[in-house]
CSV table of C-alpha atoms in Angstrom, one decimal:
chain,number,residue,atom,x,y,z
A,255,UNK,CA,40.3,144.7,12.4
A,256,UNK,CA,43.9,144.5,10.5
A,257,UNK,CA,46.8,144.2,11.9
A,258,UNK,CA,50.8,144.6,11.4
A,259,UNK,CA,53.0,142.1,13.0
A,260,UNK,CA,56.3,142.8,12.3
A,261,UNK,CA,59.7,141.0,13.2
A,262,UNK,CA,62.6,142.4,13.4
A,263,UNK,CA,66.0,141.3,12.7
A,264,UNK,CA,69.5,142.1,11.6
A,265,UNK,CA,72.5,140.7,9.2
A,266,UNK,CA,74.0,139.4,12.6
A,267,UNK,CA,71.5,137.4,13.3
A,268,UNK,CA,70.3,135.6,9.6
A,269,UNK,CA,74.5,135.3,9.7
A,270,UNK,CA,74.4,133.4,12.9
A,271,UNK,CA,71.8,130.7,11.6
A,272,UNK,CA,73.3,127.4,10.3
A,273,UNK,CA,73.0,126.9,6.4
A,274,UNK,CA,71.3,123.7,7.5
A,275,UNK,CA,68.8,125.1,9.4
A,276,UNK,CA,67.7,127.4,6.5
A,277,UNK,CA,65.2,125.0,4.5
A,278,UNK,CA,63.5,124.0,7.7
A,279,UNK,CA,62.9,127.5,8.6
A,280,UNK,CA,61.8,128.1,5.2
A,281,UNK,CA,59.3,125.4,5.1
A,282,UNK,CA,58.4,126.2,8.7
A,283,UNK,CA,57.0,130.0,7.3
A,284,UNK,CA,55.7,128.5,4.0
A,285,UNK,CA,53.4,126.6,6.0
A,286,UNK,CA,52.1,129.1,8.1
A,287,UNK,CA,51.3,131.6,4.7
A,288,UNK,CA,49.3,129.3,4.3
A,289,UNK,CA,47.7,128.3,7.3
A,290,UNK,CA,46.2,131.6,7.8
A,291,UNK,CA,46.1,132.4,4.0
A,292,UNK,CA,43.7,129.9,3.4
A,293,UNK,CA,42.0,131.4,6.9
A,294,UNK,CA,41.5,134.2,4.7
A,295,UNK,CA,43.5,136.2,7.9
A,296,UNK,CA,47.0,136.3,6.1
A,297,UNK,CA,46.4,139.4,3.5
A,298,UNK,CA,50.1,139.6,3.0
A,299,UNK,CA,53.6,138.4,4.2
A,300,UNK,CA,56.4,140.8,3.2
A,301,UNK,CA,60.4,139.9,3.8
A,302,UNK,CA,62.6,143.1,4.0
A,303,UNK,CA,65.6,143.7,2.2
A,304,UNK,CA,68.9,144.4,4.6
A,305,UNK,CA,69.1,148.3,6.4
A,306,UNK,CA,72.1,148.6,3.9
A,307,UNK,CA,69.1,148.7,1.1
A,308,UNK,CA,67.1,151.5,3.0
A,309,UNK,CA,66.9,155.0,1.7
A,310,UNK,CA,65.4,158.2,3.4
A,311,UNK,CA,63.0,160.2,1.0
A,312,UNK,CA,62.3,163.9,1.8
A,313,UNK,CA,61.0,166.6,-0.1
A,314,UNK,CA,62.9,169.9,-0.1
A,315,UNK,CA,62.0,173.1,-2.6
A,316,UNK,CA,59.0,170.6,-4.3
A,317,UNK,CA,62.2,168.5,-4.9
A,318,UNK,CA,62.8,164.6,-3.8
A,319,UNK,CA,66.4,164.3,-1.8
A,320,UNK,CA,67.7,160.6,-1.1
A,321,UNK,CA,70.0,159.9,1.6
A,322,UNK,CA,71.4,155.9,1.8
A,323,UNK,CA,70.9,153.5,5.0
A,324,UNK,CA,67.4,153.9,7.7
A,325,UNK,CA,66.7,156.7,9.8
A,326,UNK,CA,67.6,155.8,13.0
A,327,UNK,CA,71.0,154.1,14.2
A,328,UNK,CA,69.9,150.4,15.9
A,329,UNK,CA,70.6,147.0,16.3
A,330,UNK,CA,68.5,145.7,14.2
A,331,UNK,CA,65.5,146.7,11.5
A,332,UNK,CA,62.3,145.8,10.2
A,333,UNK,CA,63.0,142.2,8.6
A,334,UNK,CA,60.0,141.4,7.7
A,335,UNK,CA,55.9,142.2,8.3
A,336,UNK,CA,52.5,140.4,8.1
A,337,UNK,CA,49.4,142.1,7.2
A,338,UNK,CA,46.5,140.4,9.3
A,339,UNK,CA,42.9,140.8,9.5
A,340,UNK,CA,40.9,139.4,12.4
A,341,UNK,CA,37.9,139.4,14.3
A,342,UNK,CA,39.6,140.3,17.4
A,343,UNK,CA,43.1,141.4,19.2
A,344,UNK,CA,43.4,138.1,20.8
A,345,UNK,CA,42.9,136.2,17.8
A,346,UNK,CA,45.7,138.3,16.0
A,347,UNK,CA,47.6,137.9,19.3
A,348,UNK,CA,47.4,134.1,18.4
A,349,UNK,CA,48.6,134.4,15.1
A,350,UNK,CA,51.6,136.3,15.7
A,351,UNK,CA,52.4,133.8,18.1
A,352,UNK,CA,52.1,130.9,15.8
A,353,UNK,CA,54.8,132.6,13.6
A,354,UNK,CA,57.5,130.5,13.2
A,355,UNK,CA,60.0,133.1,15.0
A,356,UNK,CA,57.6,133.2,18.0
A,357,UNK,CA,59.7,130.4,19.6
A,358,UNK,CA,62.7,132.4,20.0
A,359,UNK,CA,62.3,136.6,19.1
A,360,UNK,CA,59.1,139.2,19.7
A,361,UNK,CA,57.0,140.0,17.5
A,362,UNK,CA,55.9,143.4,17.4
A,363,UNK,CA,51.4,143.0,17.0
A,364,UNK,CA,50.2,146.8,16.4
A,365,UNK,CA,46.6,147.6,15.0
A,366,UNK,CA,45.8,149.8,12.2
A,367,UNK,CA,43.3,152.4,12.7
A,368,UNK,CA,43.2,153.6,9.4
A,369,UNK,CA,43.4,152.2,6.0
A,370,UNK,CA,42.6,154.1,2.7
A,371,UNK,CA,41.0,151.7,0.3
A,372,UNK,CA,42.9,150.7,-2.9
A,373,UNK,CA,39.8,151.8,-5.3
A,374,UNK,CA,38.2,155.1,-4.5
C-alpha cells in the first residue's frame, strides 16, 4: 500500500532555525532517503517551494486562468512530502515517525487508494 506523509511548515518557522543547525538537519534527512530508499519503501522525497511560489490553476471557457499564492489562507503549507510504499499502515506509521521532524512537528500519514500507473 503507498502512502503520503507530508510535513508541513512555513517561512516562520525554517526563519526561526539557527544557520548552524541547518547542515545537521540536512544530513539528518539525507540519511533517512536513504535508509528507507535502499528499503526500497522511499519512492520519493519532494521539498516544497515557499506558499509565495503557489499558483491556483482553473479552467474557465476551455481557457487556463492563474491566480498567485495557495488556496486557502493558513499558518503554514505543504513543505515538503514522502511517497511511501509498505506492507502495512503500521509499518508506514513507523517510517513517518523516523522522519527527522518527527521529534518536534506532525506528520500528516494518509493512504492512497488510487494510483494511475505511469505506462498504460
Amino acid at each position: 500500500m503507498k502512502y503520503v506523509a507530508m510535513i508541513y511548515g512555513s517561512q516562520a518557522k525554517w526563519d526561526a532555525i539557527p544557520a548552524e543547525a541547518w547542515p545537521e538537519a540536512i544530513a539528518r534527512q539525507k540519511a533517512f532517503n536513504t535508509k528507507y530508499r535502499q528499503s526500497g519503501e522511499l519512492l520519493g522525497a519532494y521539498g516544497l517551494a515557499d506558499a509565495a511560489a503557489a499558483q491556483l490553476v482553473r479552467r474557465r471557457e476551455g481557457v487556463p486562468v492563474v491566480a498567485e499564492g495557495p488556496y486557502l489562507e493558513v499558518k503554514e503549507h505543504i513543505a515538503s512530502f514522502c511517497l511511501l510504499d509498505c506492507d502495512s499502515l503500521q509499518r508506514a506509521q513507523a517510517i513517518a515517525a523516523d522522519l527527522p521532524i518527527a521529534d518536534t512537528e506532525p506528520v500528516e500519514l494518509w493512504p492512497i487508494l488510487h494510483e494511475s500507473p505511469a505506462q498504460a
